[in-house]
Coordinates of C-alpha atoms in Angstrom, one line a residue:
M1 CA 0.0 0.0 0.0
N2 CA 3.0 2.3 -0.5
F3 CA 1.1 4.1 -3.3
I4 CA -1.5 5.3 -0.7
I5 CA 1.2 6.6 1.6
E6 CA 3.1 8.4 -1.2
S7 CA -0.1 10.1 -2.3
T8 CA -1.0 11.1 1.2
V9 CA 2.4 12.8 1.6
K10 CA 1.6 14.7 -1.6
A11 CA -1.9 15.5 -0.4
I12 CA -0.6 17.1 2.8
K13 CA 2.0 19.0 0.8
E14 CA -0.5 20.4 -1.7
L15 CA -3.5 20.9 0.7
Y16 CA -1.7 22.2 3.8
H17 CA 1.8 23.2 2.5
A18 CA 3.4 20.9 5.0
D19 CA 6.2 18.3 4.6
I20 CA 5.8 15.0 6.4
A21 CA 7.8 11.7 6.2
P22 CA 6.1 8.5 4.9
S23 CA 6.8 6.9 8.3
D24 CA 4.5 9.5 9.9
I25 CA 1.5 8.0 8.1
S26 CA -0.3 5.2 9.9
L27 CA -2.2 2.7 7.7
Q28 CA -4.5 0.2 9.3
E29 CA -6.9 -2.5 8.2
T30 CA -10.4 -1.1 8.1
R31 CA -12.6 -2.4 10.9
K32 CA -15.1 -4.9 9.7
E33 CA -18.2 -2.8 10.6
F34 CA -17.1 0.0 8.2
E35 CA -16.8 0.2 4.4
G36 CA -13.3 0.0 3.1
Q37 CA -10.1 -2.0 3.3
V38 CA -7.5 0.6 4.3
T39 CA -7.8 3.2 7.0
I40 CA -5.7 6.4 7.5
V41 CA -5.6 7.9 11.0
T42 CA -6.1 11.7 10.4
F43 CA -5.7 13.1 13.9
P44 CA -1.9 13.9 13.4
F45 CA -2.6 16.0 10.3
T46 CA -5.0 18.5 12.0
K47 CA -2.0 20.5 13.2
F48 CA -1.3 21.3 9.5
S49 CA -4.9 21.6 8.3
R50 CA -6.1 23.5 11.4
K51 CA -9.5 21.8 10.8
S52 CA -11.4 19.1 12.5
P53 CA -10.2 15.4 12.1
E54 CA -13.4 14.8 10.1
Q55 CA -12.9 17.7 7.7
T56 CA -9.2 16.9 7.3
G57 CA -10.1 13.3 6.4
A58 CA -12.7 14.4 3.9
E59 CA -10.3 16.7 2.1
I60 CA -7.5 14.1 2.0
G61 CA -10.0 11.4 0.9
E62 CA -11.2 13.6 -2.0
Y63 CA -7.6 14.3 -3.1
L64 CA -6.7 10.6 -3.0
K65 CA -9.9 9.6 -4.9
N66 CA -9.2 12.1 -7.6
S67 CA -5.5 11.2 -8.0
L68 CA -5.5 7.4 -7.6
K69 CA -7.5 5.2 -10.1
E70 CA -7.2 2.3 -7.5
I71 CA -9.5 4.2 -5.0
S72 CA -13.2 3.7 -5.7
A73 CA -14.7 5.4 -2.6
F74 CA -14.0 6.7 0.9
N75 CA -15.8 7.5 4.1
V76 CA -14.7 9.4 7.3
I77 CA -15.7 8.2 10.8
K78 CA -14.4 10.7 13.3
G79 CA -10.6 10.8 12.8
F80 CA -10.4 7.8 10.6
L81 CA -10.4 7.9 6.8
N82 CA -11.6 4.6 5.4
I83 CA -10.6 3.9 1.8
S84 CA -12.3 1.4 -0.6
I85 CA -10.0 0.0 -3.2
C86 CA -11.4 -1.0 -6.6
S87 CA -11.9 -4.6 -7.7
A88 CA -9.3 -4.3 -10.5
Y89 CA -6.5 -3.6 -8.0
W90 CA -7.4 -6.8 -5.9
I91 CA -7.7 -8.9 -9.0
D92 CA -4.3 -7.7 -10.2
Q93 CA -2.9 -8.6 -6.8
L94 CA -4.2 -12.2 -7.2
Y95 CA -2.6 -12.7 -10.6
T96 CA 0.6 -10.7 -10.3
E97 CA 1.5 -11.5 -6.6
I98 CA -0.4 -14.1 -4.7
L99 CA -0.4 -16.9 -7.4
K100 CA 3.3 -16.5 -8.2
D101 CA 5.6 -19.2 -6.8
D102 CA 7.7 -16.7 -4.9
F103 CA 4.7 -15.1 -3.1
A104 CA 5.6 -14.6 0.6
V105 CA 9.2 -15.8 0.0
L106 CA 11.1 -13.0 1.7
K107 CA 14.6 -12.1 0.4
P108 CA 17.6 -13.2 2.5
N109 CA 18.5 -10.5 4.9
G110 CA 22.1 -11.6 5.4
K111 CA 21.5 -12.3 9.1
R112 CA 22.2 -15.6 10.9
V113 CA 20.2 -16.7 14.0
M114 CA 20.5 -19.6 16.3
V115 CA 17.4 -21.1 17.9
E116 CA 18.2 -23.4 20.8
Y117 CA 15.3 -25.6 22.1
S118 CA 14.4 -28.9 23.6
S119 CA 17.4 -29.2 26.1
P120 CA 16.3 -32.5 27.6
N121 CA 17.9 -34.5 30.5
T122 CA 19.0 -38.0 29.6
N123 CA 17.6 -39.5 32.7
K124 CA 13.9 -39.5 31.7
P125 CA 11.5 -39.2 28.7
L126 CA 10.3 -35.9 27.2
H127 CA 7.2 -34.5 28.9
L128 CA 4.4 -32.0 28.2
G129 CA 6.6 -29.1 29.0
H130 CA 9.2 -30.3 26.5
V131 CA 6.4 -30.6 23.9
R132 CA 5.6 -26.9 24.1
N133 CA 9.3 -26.1 24.1
N134 CA 10.0 -28.2 21.0
L135 CA 7.0 -27.0 19.0
L136 CA 7.7 -23.4 19.9
G137 CA 11.4 -23.6 19.1
Y138 CA 10.8 -25.4 15.8
S139 CA 8.1 -23.0 14.6
V140 CA 10.1 -19.9 15.5
A141 CA 13.0 -21.3 13.5
Q142 CA 10.6 -22.0 10.5
I143 CA 9.2 -18.4 10.7
L144 CA 12.7 -16.8 10.9
E145 CA 13.8 -18.8 7.9
A146 CA 10.8 -17.7 5.9
A147 CA 11.6 -14.1 7.0
G148 CA 15.0 -14.3 5.3
Y149 CA 17.3 -15.4 8.1
E150 CA 19.8 -18.2 7.9
V151 CA 18.8 -20.4 10.9
I152 CA 20.7 -22.9 13.0
K153 CA 18.5 -25.2 15.1
T154 CA 20.4 -26.4 18.1
N155 CA 19.8 -28.7 21.1
L156 CA 21.9 -28.5 24.3
V157 CA 21.5 -32.0 25.9
N158 CA 21.9 -32.3 29.6
D159 CA 23.7 -35.6 29.6
R160 CA 25.8 -35.5 32.8
G161 CA 25.4 -34.9 36.5
I162 CA 24.0 -36.5 39.6
H163 CA 20.5 -37.1 38.0
I164 CA 22.1 -39.3 35.3
C165 CA 24.1 -41.2 37.9
K166 CA 20.9 -41.9 39.8
S167 CA 19.4 -43.8 36.8
M168 CA 22.7 -45.6 36.2
L169 CA 23.0 -46.7 39.8
A170 CA 19.4 -47.9 40.0
W171 CA 19.9 -49.9 36.8
Q172 CA 23.1 -51.5 38.2
L173 CA 21.3 -52.4 41.4
Y174 CA 17.9 -53.5 40.2
G175 CA 18.0 -53.8 36.4
N176 CA 19.1 -57.5 36.0
G177 CA 20.8 -56.4 32.8
E178 CA 17.6 -55.6 31.0
T179 CA 17.8 -53.5 27.8
P180 CA 15.3 -51.9 25.4
Q181 CA 15.9 -54.9 23.1
S182 CA 15.2 -57.4 25.8
T183 CA 12.1 -55.6 27.1
G184 CA 10.7 -54.0 24.0
E185 CA 10.5 -50.8 26.0
K186 CA 11.5 -47.5 24.4
G187 CA 15.0 -46.5 25.6
D188 CA 14.2 -43.2 27.2
H189 CA 11.3 -44.8 29.1
L190 CA 13.5 -47.7 30.3
V191 CA 16.1 -45.3 31.7
G192 CA 13.4 -43.0 33.2
K193 CA 11.9 -46.1 35.0
Y194 CA 15.2 -46.5 36.9
Y195 CA 15.3 -42.8 37.8
V196 CA 11.9 -43.3 39.4
I197 CA 13.1 -46.5 41.1
F198 CA 16.1 -44.7 42.5
D199 CA 13.8 -42.0 43.9
K200 CA 11.5 -44.6 45.6
E201 CA 14.3 -46.5 47.2
Y202 CA 16.1 -43.3 48.3
K203 CA 12.9 -42.1 50.0
K204 CA 12.7 -45.5 51.9
E205 CA 16.3 -45.1 53.1
I206 CA 15.5 -41.5 54.3
E207 CA 12.5 -42.7 56.2
F208 CA 14.5 -45.5 57.8
L209 CA 17.3 -43.1 58.9
K210 CA 14.7 -40.6 60.3
S211 CA 13.3 -43.5 62.3
E212 CA 16.8 -44.0 63.7
G213 CA 16.8 -40.5 65.0
Q214 CA 18.4 -38.5 62.1
T215 CA 16.9 -35.2 60.9
E216 CA 15.4 -35.0 57.4
E217 CA 18.5 -33.0 56.2
E218 CA 20.9 -35.5 57.8
A219 CA 19.0 -38.5 56.4
K220 CA 19.1 -37.0 52.9
K221 CA 22.9 -36.6 53.1
N222 CA 23.6 -39.9 54.7
A223 CA 21.4 -42.3 52.8
P224 CA 23.6 -45.0 51.2
L225 CA 22.0 -44.6 47.7
I226 CA 22.8 -40.9 47.4
K227 CA 26.4 -41.5 48.6
Q228 CA 26.8 -44.2 45.9
A229 CA 25.4 -41.9 43.2
Q230 CA 27.8 -39.2 44.3
E231 CA 30.7 -41.7 44.1
L232 CA 29.5 -42.7 40.6
L233 CA 29.6 -39.1 39.5
L234 CA 33.2 -38.7 40.9
K235 CA 34.2 -41.8 38.9
W236 CA 32.6 -40.4 35.8
E237 CA 34.5 -37.1 36.2
A238 CA 37.7 -39.1 36.7
G239 CA 37.1 -40.9 33.5
D240 CA 36.5 -44.4 35.0
E241 CA 36.3 -46.7 32.0
K242 CA 33.4 -49.0 33.3
V243 CA 31.3 -46.0 34.4
I244 CA 31.9 -44.2 31.1
D245 CA 30.9 -47.3 29.2
L246 CA 27.7 -47.7 31.1
W247 CA 26.9 -43.9 30.8
K248 CA 27.4 -44.1 27.0
T249 CA 25.3 -47.3 26.7
M250 CA 22.3 -45.8 28.7
N251 CA 22.6 -42.5 26.9
T252 CA 22.4 -44.3 23.5
W253 CA 19.2 -45.9 24.6
V254 CA 17.8 -42.5 25.6
Y255 CA 18.9 -40.8 22.3
D256 CA 17.2 -43.6 20.3
G257 CA 14.0 -42.9 22.3
F258 CA 14.2 -39.2 21.9
G259 CA 14.7 -39.6 18.2
K260 CA 11.4 -41.4 17.9
T261 CA 9.6 -38.7 19.9
Y262 CA 11.2 -35.9 17.9
K263 CA 10.1 -37.7 14.7
A264 CA 6.5 -38.0 15.9
L265 CA 6.5 -34.3 16.9
G266 CA 8.0 -33.4 13.5
V267 CA 10.9 -31.4 14.9
E268 CA 14.6 -31.6 13.9
F269 CA 18.0 -30.1 14.8
D270 CA 21.1 -29.0 12.8
K271 CA 23.5 -29.2 15.7
F272 CA 23.6 -31.0 19.1
Y273 CA 25.7 -29.7 22.0
Y274 CA 26.3 -31.9 25.0
E275 CA 26.8 -30.7 28.5
S276 CA 29.4 -33.5 29.0
N277 CA 31.5 -31.6 26.5
T278 CA 30.7 -28.1 27.8
Y279 CA 30.5 -28.4 31.6
L280 CA 34.2 -27.4 32.0
L281 CA 33.9 -24.4 29.7
G282 CA 33.7 -20.9 31.1
K283 CA 36.7 -21.0 33.5
D284 CA 38.8 -18.9 31.1
I285 CA 36.0 -16.3 31.1
I286 CA 36.3 -16.3 34.9
D287 CA 40.0 -15.4 34.7
E288 CA 39.2 -12.8 32.1
G289 CA 36.5 -11.2 34.4
L290 CA 38.8 -11.2 37.4
Q291 CA 41.5 -9.4 35.5
S292 CA 39.1 -6.8 34.2
G293 CA 37.5 -6.3 37.6
V294 CA 34.0 -7.5 36.5
F295 CA 34.3 -10.4 39.0
F296 CA 35.7 -10.4 42.5
K297 CA 37.0 -13.1 44.8
K298 CA 35.8 -13.7 48.4
E299 CA 38.0 -14.9 51.2
D300 CA 37.1 -18.5 50.7
G301 CA 38.3 -18.3 47.1
S302 CA 34.8 -18.3 45.5
V303 CA 34.3 -15.9 42.6
W304 CA 31.3 -13.5 42.4
I305 CA 29.8 -10.6 40.4
D306 CA 28.0 -7.8 42.1
L307 CA 24.9 -6.8 40.2
T308 CA 23.2 -4.8 42.9
E309 CA 23.6 -1.5 41.0
D310 CA 21.6 -3.1 38.2
G311 CA 18.7 -4.0 40.6
L312 CA 19.8 -7.6 40.9
D313 CA 22.0 -9.3 43.6
Q314 CA 25.4 -10.8 44.0
K315 CA 25.9 -13.9 41.9
L316 CA 28.3 -16.8 42.4
V317 CA 30.1 -17.7 39.2
L318 CA 32.8 -20.2 40.5
R319 CA 32.7 -22.2 43.7
A320 CA 35.5 -22.0 46.3
D321 CA 36.8 -25.5 45.3
G322 CA 37.2 -24.2 41.7
T323 CA 34.2 -26.2 40.3
S324 CA 31.7 -24.6 37.9
V325 CA 28.1 -23.6 38.6
Y326 CA 25.5 -23.5 35.8
M327 CA 26.2 -19.8 35.2
T328 CA 29.9 -20.6 34.5
Q329 CA 28.9 -23.4 32.0
D330 CA 26.3 -21.2 30.3
M331 CA 28.9 -18.4 29.8
G332 CA 31.3 -20.8 28.2
T333 CA 28.7 -22.5 26.1
A334 CA 27.4 -19.1 24.8
K335 CA 30.9 -18.3 23.7
L336 CA 31.4 -21.7 22.1
K337 CA 28.2 -21.3 20.1
Y338 CA 29.2 -17.9 18.9
D339 CA 32.7 -19.1 18.0
D340 CA 31.2 -21.9 16.0
F341 CA 28.6 -19.9 14.1
Q342 CA 29.2 -16.1 14.6
M343 CA 25.4 -15.6 14.6
D344 CA 23.8 -12.2 14.8
E345 CA 21.1 -13.4 17.2
S346 CA 20.8 -16.4 19.6
I347 CA 17.4 -17.3 21.0
Y348 CA 17.1 -19.6 24.0
V349 CA 13.7 -21.2 24.2
V350 CA 13.4 -22.0 27.9
G351 CA 10.5 -21.9 30.4
N352 CA 9.8 -18.8 32.4
E353 CA 11.1 -20.3 35.7
Q354 CA 14.5 -19.4 34.2
D355 CA 13.8 -15.7 33.6
Y356 CA 16.1 -14.5 36.3
H357 CA 19.0 -16.8 35.2
F358 CA 19.0 -15.5 31.7
K359 CA 18.7 -11.9 32.7
V360 CA 21.8 -12.4 34.8
L361 CA 23.7 -14.4 32.2
F362 CA 23.1 -11.8 29.4
L363 CA 24.0 -8.9 31.7
I364 CA 27.3 -10.6 32.8
L365 CA 28.3 -11.3 29.2
Q366 CA 27.6 -7.6 28.3
K367 CA 29.7 -6.4 31.3
L368 CA 32.5 -8.7 30.1
G369 CA 32.4 -6.7 26.8
K370 CA 31.1 -9.5 24.6
T371 CA 29.7 -7.5 21.7
W372 CA 27.6 -10.5 20.6
A373 CA 25.8 -10.6 23.9
K374 CA 23.4 -7.9 22.7
G375 CA 22.0 -10.5 20.2
L376 CA 21.1 -13.0 23.0
F377 CA 17.3 -13.4 23.7
H378 CA 15.4 -15.6 26.1
L379 CA 12.2 -16.7 24.6
S380 CA 10.3 -17.4 27.8
Y381 CA 7.2 -19.4 27.8
G382 CA 4.5 -20.4 30.4
M383 CA 3.5 -23.8 31.8
V384 CA 1.0 -26.1 30.1
D385 CA -1.8 -27.4 32.4
L386 CA -4.3 -30.2 31.7
P387 CA -7.9 -30.5 32.9
S388 CA -7.7 -32.8 35.9
G389 CA -8.3 -36.4 35.0
K390 CA -8.2 -35.8 31.2
M391 CA -5.0 -37.7 30.8
K392 CA -3.0 -40.2 32.8
S393 CA 0.7 -39.9 33.2
R394 CA 3.0 -42.9 33.6
E395 CA 4.5 -41.7 36.9
G396 CA 1.5 -39.8 38.1
T397 CA 3.2 -36.4 38.1
V398 CA 4.0 -35.2 34.6
V399 CA 2.4 -36.1 31.3
D400 CA 4.7 -38.0 29.1
A401 CA 5.2 -36.7 25.6
D402 CA 4.7 -40.2 24.0
D403 CA 1.5 -40.7 26.0
L404 CA 0.2 -37.3 24.8
I405 CA 1.0 -38.1 21.2
A406 CA -0.8 -41.4 21.4
E407 CA -3.8 -39.8 23.2
M408 CA -4.0 -37.1 20.4
K409 CA -4.1 -39.8 17.7
T410 CA -6.8 -41.7 19.6
T411 CA -8.9 -38.5 20.1
A412 CA -8.5 -37.6 16.4
K413 CA -9.5 -41.1 15.4
A414 CA -12.7 -40.9 17.5
Q415 CA -13.7 -37.4 16.2
T416 CA -12.9 -38.3 12.6
E417 CA -14.8 -41.6 12.6
A418 CA -17.8 -39.8 14.1
L419 CA -18.0 -37.6 11.0
G420 CA -18.1 -40.7 8.8
K421 CA -16.3 -39.3 5.8
I422 CA -13.3 -41.6 5.4
N423 CA -15.0 -44.9 4.7
D424 CA -13.1 -45.2 1.3
F425 CA -9.7 -44.7 3.0
G426 CA -7.3 -47.6 3.3
E427 CA -6.1 -48.6 6.8
E428 CA -2.6 -47.1 6.3
E429 CA -4.1 -43.9 5.0
K430 CA -6.5 -43.7 7.9
E431 CA -3.7 -44.2 10.5
Q432 CA -1.6 -41.4 8.8
L433 CA -4.6 -39.1 8.8
Y434 CA -5.3 -39.7 12.5
H435 CA -1.7 -38.8 13.3
T436 CA -1.8 -35.7 11.0
I437 CA -5.0 -34.5 12.6
G438 CA -3.9 -35.3 16.2
M439 CA -0.6 -33.6 15.8
G440 CA -2.2 -30.7 14.0
A441 CA -4.6 -30.3 16.9
L442 CA -1.9 -30.4 19.5
K443 CA 0.5 -28.1 17.7
Y444 CA -2.1 -25.5 16.8
F445 CA -3.6 -25.4 20.3
L446 CA -0.1 -24.8 21.9
L447 CA 1.1 -22.3 19.3
K448 CA -1.9 -20.1 18.8
V449 CA -1.4 -18.7 22.3
D450 CA 1.3 -16.0 23.1
P451 CA 4.3 -18.0 24.3
K452 CA 4.5 -16.0 27.6
K453 CA 1.0 -17.1 28.6
R454 CA 0.3 -20.2 30.8
L455 CA -2.3 -22.3 29.0
L456 CA -4.8 -25.1 29.8
F457 CA -4.6 -27.8 27.1
D458 CA -7.8 -29.8 26.5
P459 CA -7.2 -32.7 24.0
N460 CA -10.9 -32.9 23.1
E461 CA -11.4 -29.2 22.5
S462 CA -8.2 -29.1 20.4
V463 CA -9.7 -31.6 17.8
D464 CA -13.0 -29.8 17.4
F465 CA -13.5 -29.6 13.6
Q466 CA -15.7 -26.5 14.0
G467 CA -13.7 -24.5 16.5
H468 CA -10.6 -22.3 16.6
T469 CA -8.4 -25.4 16.0
G470 CA -5.8 -27.0 13.7
P471 CA -8.3 -29.6 12.4
F472 CA -10.7 -26.8 11.3
I473 CA -7.9 -25.3 9.2
Q474 CA -6.8 -28.7 7.9
Y475 CA -10.4 -29.5 7.0
T476 CA -10.7 -26.2 5.1
H477 CA -7.5 -27.2 3.1
A478 CA -8.9 -30.6 2.3
R479 CA -12.2 -29.0 1.2
I480 CA -10.4 -26.7 -1.2
K481 CA -8.4 -29.6 -2.6
S482 CA -11.6 -31.6 -3.1
V483 CA -13.0 -28.7 -5.2
L484 CA -9.8 -28.4 -7.2
N485 CA -9.7 -32.2 -7.9
R486 CA -13.1 -32.0 -9.6
A487 CA -12.2 -29.1 -11.9
T488 CA -9.9 -28.3 -14.8
I489 CA -8.0 -25.0 -14.4
T490 CA -7.2 -23.4 -17.8
G491 CA -4.6 -21.0 -16.4
M492 CA -6.1 -18.1 -18.3
E493 CA -6.3 -14.8 -16.4
T494 CA -9.9 -13.7 -16.0
D495 CA -11.1 -10.3 -15.0
P496 CA -14.6 -10.2 -13.4
T497 CA -15.7 -6.6 -13.7
E498 CA -16.7 -6.4 -10.0
L499 CA -15.7 -8.6 -7.1
A500 CA -18.3 -9.9 -4.6
P501 CA -17.5 -8.7 -1.0
E502 CA -16.5 -12.3 0.0
E503 CA -14.1 -12.6 -3.0
R504 CA -12.5 -9.2 -2.2
D505 CA -12.2 -10.0 1.5
L506 CA -10.4 -13.3 0.7
I507 CA -7.9 -11.6 -1.6
V508 CA -7.3 -8.8 1.0
T509 CA -6.6 -11.5 3.6
L510 CA -4.2 -13.4 1.3
T511 CA -2.2 -10.2 0.5
Q512 CA -1.4 -9.9 4.3
F513 CA 0.6 -13.1 4.5
P514 CA 4.1 -11.6 3.8
D515 CA 3.5 -8.9 6.5
I516 CA 2.3 -11.6 8.9
I517 CA 5.6 -13.5 8.5
T518 CA 7.6 -10.4 9.2
Q519 CA 5.5 -9.5 12.3
A520 CA 5.8 -13.1 13.7
A521 CA 9.6 -13.1 13.1
I522 CA 10.1 -9.8 14.8
A523 CA 8.1 -10.9 17.9
Y524 CA 9.3 -14.6 17.8
N525 CA 5.6 -15.4 18.1
P526 CA 4.0 -18.3 16.1
G527 CA 0.6 -17.2 17.4
T528 CA 0.6 -14.3 14.9
V529 CA 0.7 -16.9 12.0
A530 CA -1.7 -19.3 13.8
N531 CA -4.4 -16.7 14.3
Y532 CA -3.9 -15.3 10.7
V533 CA -4.3 -18.7 9.1
Y534 CA -7.5 -19.3 11.2
E535 CA -8.9 -16.0 9.9
L536 CA -8.0 -17.0 6.3
A537 CA -9.7 -20.4 6.7
K538 CA -12.8 -18.6 8.0
T539 CA -12.8 -16.1 5.2
Y540 CA -12.4 -18.9 2.6
N541 CA -15.4 -20.8 4.1
K542 CA -17.6 -17.7 4.0
F543 CA -16.7 -17.3 0.3
Y544 CA -17.3 -21.0 -0.3
H545 CA -20.8 -21.0 1.3
E546 CA -21.9 -17.7 -0.4
H547 CA -20.7 -18.5 -4.0
S548 CA -20.7 -21.5 -6.2
I549 CA -17.4 -22.4 -7.7
L550 CA -17.9 -25.4 -9.9
Q551 CA -21.5 -24.3 -10.8
A552 CA -20.5 -20.6 -11.3
E553 CA -22.7 -18.5 -13.7
D554 CA -20.1 -18.5 -16.5
E555 CA -16.7 -20.1 -17.3
L556 CA -14.7 -16.9 -16.6
V557 CA -16.1 -16.5 -13.1
K558 CA -15.6 -20.2 -12.5
Q559 CA -11.9 -20.0 -13.5
F560 CA -11.4 -16.9 -11.4
R561 CA -12.8 -18.7 -8.3
L562 CA -10.7 -21.8 -9.0
E563 CA -7.6 -19.6 -9.1
L564 CA -8.7 -17.9 -5.9
S565 CA -9.1 -21.4 -4.3
V566 CA -5.6 -22.4 -5.5
A567 CA -4.1 -19.3 -3.9
S568 CA -6.0 -20.0 -0.6
A569 CA -4.9 -23.6 -0.4
K570 CA -1.3 -22.6 -1.1
V571 CA -1.2 -19.9 1.6
I572 CA -2.9 -22.1 4.2
S573 CA -0.4 -24.9 3.5
K574 CA 2.6 -22.5 3.8
A575 CA 1.3 -20.9 6.9
M576 CA 0.6 -24.2 8.6
N577 CA 4.1 -25.4 7.6
L578 CA 5.5 -22.5 9.5
L579 CA 3.8 -24.0 12.6
G580 CA 5.2 -27.4 11.7
I581 CA 1.7 -28.7 10.8
D582 CA 0.9 -30.9 7.8
V583 CA -2.3 -30.3 5.9
P584 CA -4.0 -33.4 4.3
E585 CA -5.1 -33.5 0.7
R586 CA -8.4 -35.1 1.8
M587 CA -10.1 -36.0 5.1

């Protein structure tokens, strides 16, 4: 709509003898209750016109209508100039922009961005929180790539520490040598089972020691199991061959299990970092900070940074015995990632319970003079809750990702079969469709909400074919494909003299897609795309119900509506792809 902005600049120059910058003109989408597609806010121009907002709007509207062939009418409501753009303009947009292969393919901007997400622990399977994390990280990466960035998708795996040793020890004590192969159990679930067993046996030991007269705190420290786990960790750190072999074996089981879950979720990574390789990083940064005076040493030899002047507190960055804390590791890992890729931006997709940690981390790196630290961003997200009793979890505390995926497929199957429209599908095609709908429902429900918000996930509500859901949008795509499969498109450009309001509204909505990608990329918010594609699906359905396509009044109108349907299916598919959601050809 640059042509409207340029003409408005000229209008103000000629009408009121004033110069304004194009950036001073605010264009908005016209509210649905008013005539028009584009609205100009006229309040800022009254200082030049010295007239009321209404009179100023009327004068500018008259000028634009007389000077631009694209404008067919205008109206003024208070300080808002609503402009109606003629059918010929929108028809031209369909054929010269929207139907082209490169529509909404934004030019490379020369910037590189890293998106780090997932970050699982190798002592248990992925859970519901990880699902939101993975889907959010993957979608943000897809959107940034569409917006012209070079994107590196990374996963920092927490594969070491006392929690890993707990699973290893429990397997040694109670596992009788069982493996994923011997039990048929998924590797991450098998290892997670032993983490739970450790916890149960450890609690028994604590209760026994308390009955012998120890305090809770003493019992936790003195329980034989925790001492054995700590000993295992020391052996791991010392490179004990047997311990390292067991660690590698059990981690291999877990990675195989994670791989299956990632595949079912439809997410992937370009680069894996492992904490076992990064946990010693950061100590050179400590020396650097001590020399520059950013850090200081306490009498016991521990190293700290004082952030009280920044409204924070004093933060430990190295223990008195010279061992790292998480902050030390994260500083070192941030530097390693930058050294590897020299990215302009680095996005950490991590839950909001870590807000303070990342605020401190980024501030420390900036104080250390790391110029790349200004490109670091914590994409914080809220918890996901489930309605009580809607889903069972394996351990009774958190909902397992694999259970959730299976539940979604079952729910999708029940809802789809109730509609009774897939009787001619083969069994394999049905199973694939249930997975596609179930995952579409899950992903859309989690991504349509602003990442910062906590949300309540209801599996049944998410699969409603008539609601604000992924399956509603998927069904719209399948409906369009069904129409197109019954028609022959000649490819000739047709030019109806006047668009029906539903046709025009559909083209207007389609033209917004490139701007939607840009907005979502700037805000790191897939919800912008999710809510746009829902509006597009609704707009198409309104057009579909109001106007016959295959039985149109003449061939030219039929061909035009078919092309409009092609464009709608293409944009729905592209937008859903940015959310990591597949759209079926039929359902």
